[in-house]
Amino acid sequence: MIEIKFKIFNSYIEDDDDLKGEYGYFQLCVDDKTYGEYRDDIELDILSMNIYDWFSNFVQAFILLKNNSVVYISDVETSEVWIKMITDEENIQISEVYADKPEGSYSVETDINLDEKNKIWEKTVKVQDFQKELVLKGKQYLSELKKLNSRTNEYIQKLETQLKEIK
């Protein structure tokens, strides 16, 4: 079972933001393992993440998995956490790993040699289930962004284009 949870922090929204609704909770749940934070009851700024970046990075990783067997997503908030995704076309193995981030590395990598120090967890999901959840929650997030921003916002248009590519 895979689930993506997110919650926009309204307290973070300011009139001059390039993208209103960018920050809040984002959590990836795979069976009994999770990465990220999500709470219904309270908005804790210290646990806030860039929701937009996580959606964009997961969509980009999914696209890259079509031609690459391994993709890494860097948690840009930390110095050594990566989400590693390995596919065999039917399944995606998702794991949280610790490895130093090489200087100049990007938020999504395919051709990188990481010295994995520690694997926190590892779970396998069907490619189809991951795709369905990513598209569903991505569209929900886009819907919320459209309520807060102009429809011509470049970030919204970029995420829309990315999501269309994986439908």
mmCIF file of C-alpha atoms in Angstrom:
data_model
loop_
_atom_site.group_PDB
_atom_site.id
_atom_site.type_symbol
_atom_site.label_atom_id
_atom_site.label_comp_id
_atom_site.label_asym_id
_atom_site.label_seq_id
_atom_site.Cartn_x
_atom_site.Cartn_y
_atom_site.Cartn_z
ATOM 1 C CA MET A 1 0.000 0.000 0.000
ATOM 2 C CA ILE A 2 1.284 3.438 -0.910
ATOM 3 C CA GLU A 3 -0.135 6.765 0.180
ATOM 4 C CA ILE A 4 0.985 10.356 -0.220
ATOM 5 C CA LYS A 5 -0.280 12.858 2.339
ATOM 6 C CA PHE A 6 0.122 16.611 2.201
ATOM 7 C CA LYS A 7 -1.221 19.671 3.951
ATOM 8 C CA ILE A 8 -0.588 23.262 2.905
ATOM 9 C CA PHE A 9 0.284 25.633 5.746
ATOM 10 C CA ASN A 10 -1.930 28.675 5.332
ATOM 11 C CA SER A 11 0.223 30.519 7.867
ATOM 12 C CA TYR A 12 3.112 30.424 5.370
ATOM 13 C CA ILE A 13 1.222 32.129 2.547
ATOM 14 C CA GLU A 14 2.210 35.716 1.806
ATOM 15 C CA ASP A 15 0.955 38.052 -0.918
ATOM 16 C CA ASP A 16 4.327 38.363 -2.646
ATOM 17 C CA ASP A 17 5.050 34.603 -2.812
ATOM 18 C CA ASP A 18 5.911 33.302 -6.284
ATOM 19 C CA LEU A 19 3.895 30.205 -5.408
ATOM 20 C CA LYS A 20 1.335 30.333 -2.627
ATOM 21 C CA GLY A 21 0.861 26.910 -1.018
ATOM 22 C CA GLU A 22 4.409 25.729 -1.473
ATOM 23 C CA TYR A 23 5.070 24.799 2.170
ATOM 24 C CA GLY A 24 3.460 22.450 4.660
ATOM 25 C CA TYR A 25 3.461 18.765 5.475
ATOM 26 C CA PHE A 26 4.418 16.096 2.957
ATOM 27 C CA GLN A 27 4.571 12.421 3.835
ATOM 28 C CA LEU A 28 5.180 9.284 1.803
ATOM 29 C CA CYS A 29 3.690 6.142 3.377
ATOM 30 C CA VAL A 30 4.622 2.694 2.093
ATOM 31 C CA ASP A 31 2.952 -0.023 4.141
ATOM 32 C CA ASP A 32 4.088 0.638 7.732
ATOM 33 C CA LYS A 33 7.024 2.900 6.804
ATOM 34 C CA THR A 34 6.895 6.659 6.326
ATOM 35 C CA TYR A 35 9.095 9.509 5.246
ATOM 36 C CA GLY A 36 8.231 13.102 6.001
ATOM 37 C CA GLU A 37 5.727 14.610 8.402
ATOM 38 C CA TYR A 38 1.964 14.853 8.484
ATOM 39 C CA ARG A 39 -0.335 15.933 11.306
ATOM 40 C CA ASP A 40 -4.017 16.750 11.109
ATOM 41 C CA ASP A 41 -4.187 18.691 14.337
ATOM 42 C CA ILE A 42 -1.457 21.328 14.168
ATOM 43 C CA GLU A 43 0.830 23.221 11.789
ATOM 44 C CA LEU A 44 4.365 23.036 13.165
ATOM 45 C CA ASP A 45 6.577 25.344 11.118
ATOM 46 C CA ILE A 46 9.704 23.474 12.158
ATOM 47 C CA LEU A 47 8.378 20.334 10.399
ATOM 48 C CA SER A 48 7.369 22.182 7.247
ATOM 49 C CA MET A 49 8.636 20.918 3.886
ATOM 50 C CA ASN A 50 8.506 22.204 0.338
ATOM 51 C CA ILE A 51 5.462 20.243 -0.887
ATOM 52 C CA TYR A 52 5.866 21.474 -4.444
ATOM 53 C CA ASP A 53 9.453 20.226 -4.683
ATOM 54 C CA TRP A 54 8.528 16.795 -3.325
ATOM 55 C CA PHE A 55 5.710 16.339 -5.840
ATOM 56 C CA SER A 56 7.840 17.636 -8.691
ATOM 57 C CA ASN A 57 10.783 15.432 -7.690
ATOM 58 C CA PHE A 58 8.671 12.274 -7.353
ATOM 59 C CA VAL A 59 7.045 12.893 -10.743
ATOM 60 C CA GLN A 60 10.459 13.520 -12.309
ATOM 61 C CA ALA A 61 11.803 10.336 -10.690
ATOM 62 C CA PHE A 62 8.853 8.310 -11.987
ATOM 63 C CA ILE A 63 9.483 9.611 -15.509
ATOM 64 C CA LEU A 64 13.192 8.777 -15.222
ATOM 65 C CA LEU A 65 12.423 5.229 -14.038
ATOM 66 C CA LYS A 66 11.102 4.469 -17.530
ATOM 67 C CA ASN A 67 14.691 4.519 -18.845
ATOM 68 C CA ASN A 68 16.734 4.033 -15.663
ATOM 69 C CA SER A 69 16.623 1.203 -13.158
ATOM 70 C CA VAL A 70 17.685 3.374 -10.196
ATOM 71 C CA VAL A 71 16.714 6.935 -9.284
ATOM 72 C CA TYR A 72 17.646 8.865 -6.144
ATOM 73 C CA ILE A 73 15.669 11.787 -4.714
ATOM 74 C CA SER A 74 17.597 14.019 -2.347
ATOM 75 C CA ASP A 75 15.890 15.448 0.704
ATOM 76 C CA VAL A 76 17.197 18.965 0.224
ATOM 77 C CA GLU A 77 16.431 19.785 3.865
ATOM 78 C CA THR A 78 19.067 17.319 5.114
ATOM 79 C CA SER A 79 22.730 16.696 4.420
ATOM 80 C CA GLU A 80 22.558 12.964 3.775
ATOM 81 C CA VAL A 81 19.040 11.545 3.284
ATOM 82 C CA TRP A 82 17.973 10.110 -0.069
ATOM 83 C CA ILE A 83 14.878 8.265 -1.242
ATOM 84 C CA LYS A 84 16.114 5.485 -3.503
ATOM 85 C CA MET A 85 13.819 3.986 -6.127
ATOM 86 C CA ILE A 86 14.634 0.828 -8.084
ATOM 87 C CA THR A 87 12.307 -0.615 -10.716
ATOM 88 C CA ASP A 88 11.967 -3.861 -12.601
ATOM 89 C CA GLU A 89 9.110 -2.406 -14.702
ATOM 90 C CA GLU A 90 6.398 -4.129 -12.618
ATOM 91 C CA ASN A 91 7.488 -3.090 -9.123
ATOM 92 C CA ILE A 92 9.259 -0.163 -7.521
ATOM 93 C CA GLN A 93 11.447 -0.773 -4.508
ATOM 94 C CA ILE A 94 11.481 2.387 -2.387
ATOM 95 C CA SER A 95 13.965 2.918 0.417
ATOM 96 C CA GLU A 96 15.245 5.653 2.683
ATOM 97 C CA VAL A 97 19.033 5.657 2.661
ATOM 98 C CA TYR A 98 21.771 7.723 4.231
ATOM 99 C CA ALA A 99 24.693 8.801 2.056
ATOM 100 C CA ASP A 100 26.757 11.965 1.805
ATOM 101 C CA LYS A 101 25.579 14.290 -0.926
ATOM 102 C CA PRO A 102 28.328 14.921 -3.446
ATOM 103 C CA GLU A 103 29.010 18.563 -4.201
ATOM 104 C CA GLY A 104 27.019 19.661 -7.229
ATOM 105 C CA SER A 105 24.460 16.859 -6.932
ATOM 106 C CA TYR A 106 20.879 17.564 -7.949
ATOM 107 C CA SER A 107 17.596 16.870 -6.180
ATOM 108 C CA VAL A 108 16.889 13.956 -8.554
ATOM 109 C CA GLU A 109 19.786 11.797 -9.743
ATOM 110 C CA THR A 110 20.156 8.727 -11.944
ATOM 111 C CA ASP A 111 23.846 8.559 -12.646
ATOM 112 C CA ILE A 112 25.411 9.054 -9.250
ATOM 113 C CA ASN A 113 27.715 6.870 -7.209
ATOM 114 C CA LEU A 114 26.589 7.144 -3.598
ATOM 115 C CA ASP A 115 28.347 5.525 -0.686
ATOM 116 C CA GLU A 116 25.235 4.314 1.130
ATOM 117 C CA LYS A 117 25.990 4.287 4.847
ATOM 118 C CA ASN A 118 22.674 3.080 6.173
ATOM 119 C CA LYS A 119 19.334 1.882 4.853
ATOM 120 C CA ILE A 120 16.519 2.914 7.202
ATOM 121 C CA TRP A 121 13.722 1.042 5.452
ATOM 122 C CA GLU A 122 12.866 -0.585 2.148
ATOM 123 C CA LYS A 123 9.460 -1.502 0.701
ATOM 124 C CA THR A 124 8.135 -2.633 -2.668
ATOM 125 C CA VAL A 125 5.015 -1.355 -4.438
ATOM 126 C CA LYS A 126 3.472 -1.976 -7.837
ATOM 127 C CA VAL A 127 4.477 0.613 -10.451
ATOM 128 C CA GLN A 128 0.791 1.012 -11.305
ATOM 129 C CA ASP A 129 -0.177 1.719 -7.658
ATOM 130 C CA PHE A 130 2.598 4.287 -7.269
ATOM 131 C CA GLN A 131 1.614 6.007 -10.515
ATOM 132 C CA LYS A 132 -2.073 6.106 -9.566
ATOM 133 C CA GLU A 133 -1.362 7.621 -6.129
ATOM 134 C CA LEU A 134 1.135 10.146 -7.491
ATOM 135 C CA VAL A 135 -1.280 11.349 -10.186
ATOM 136 C CA LEU A 136 -4.269 11.450 -7.800
ATOM 137 C CA LYS A 137 -2.509 13.389 -5.035
ATOM 138 C CA GLY A 138 -0.608 15.528 -7.532
ATOM 139 C CA LYS A 139 -3.917 16.623 -9.078
ATOM 140 C CA GLN A 140 -5.365 17.335 -5.622
ATOM 141 C CA TYR A 141 -2.344 19.475 -4.798
ATOM 142 C CA LEU A 142 -2.637 21.300 -8.148
ATOM 143 C CA SER A 143 -6.303 21.977 -7.435
ATOM 144 C CA GLU A 144 -5.381 23.617 -4.129
ATOM 145 C CA LEU A 145 -2.592 25.622 -5.777
ATOM 146 C CA LYS A 146 -5.021 26.917 -8.414
ATOM 147 C CA LYS A 147 -7.274 28.285 -5.663
ATOM 148 C CA LEU A 148 -4.345 30.232 -4.205
ATOM 149 C CA ASN A 149 -2.526 31.365 -7.359
ATOM 150 C CA SER A 150 -3.096 32.524 -10.910
ATOM 151 C CA ARG A 151 -3.718 29.633 -13.326
ATOM 152 C CA THR A 152 -0.899 31.018 -15.457
ATOM 153 C CA ASN A 153 1.607 30.569 -12.630
ATOM 154 C CA GLU A 154 4.714 28.951 -14.137
ATOM 155 C CA TYR A 155 5.088 26.469 -11.259
ATOM 156 C CA ILE A 156 1.521 25.248 -11.668
ATOM 157 C CA GLN A 157 1.999 24.885 -15.412
ATOM 158 C CA LYS A 158 5.230 22.920 -14.914
ATOM 159 C CA LEU A 159 3.659 20.467 -12.459
ATOM 160 C CA GLU A 160 0.604 20.070 -14.716
ATOM 161 C CA THR A 161 2.869 19.218 -17.641
ATOM 162 C CA GLN A 162 4.840 16.727 -15.546
ATOM 163 C CA LEU A 163 1.673 14.994 -14.309
ATOM 164 C CA LYS A 164 0.294 14.709 -17.854
ATOM 165 C CA GLU A 165 3.491 12.933 -18.817
ATOM 166 C CA ILE A 166 2.905 10.109 -16.314
ATOM 167 C CA LYS A 167 -0.856 9.619 -16.758
#
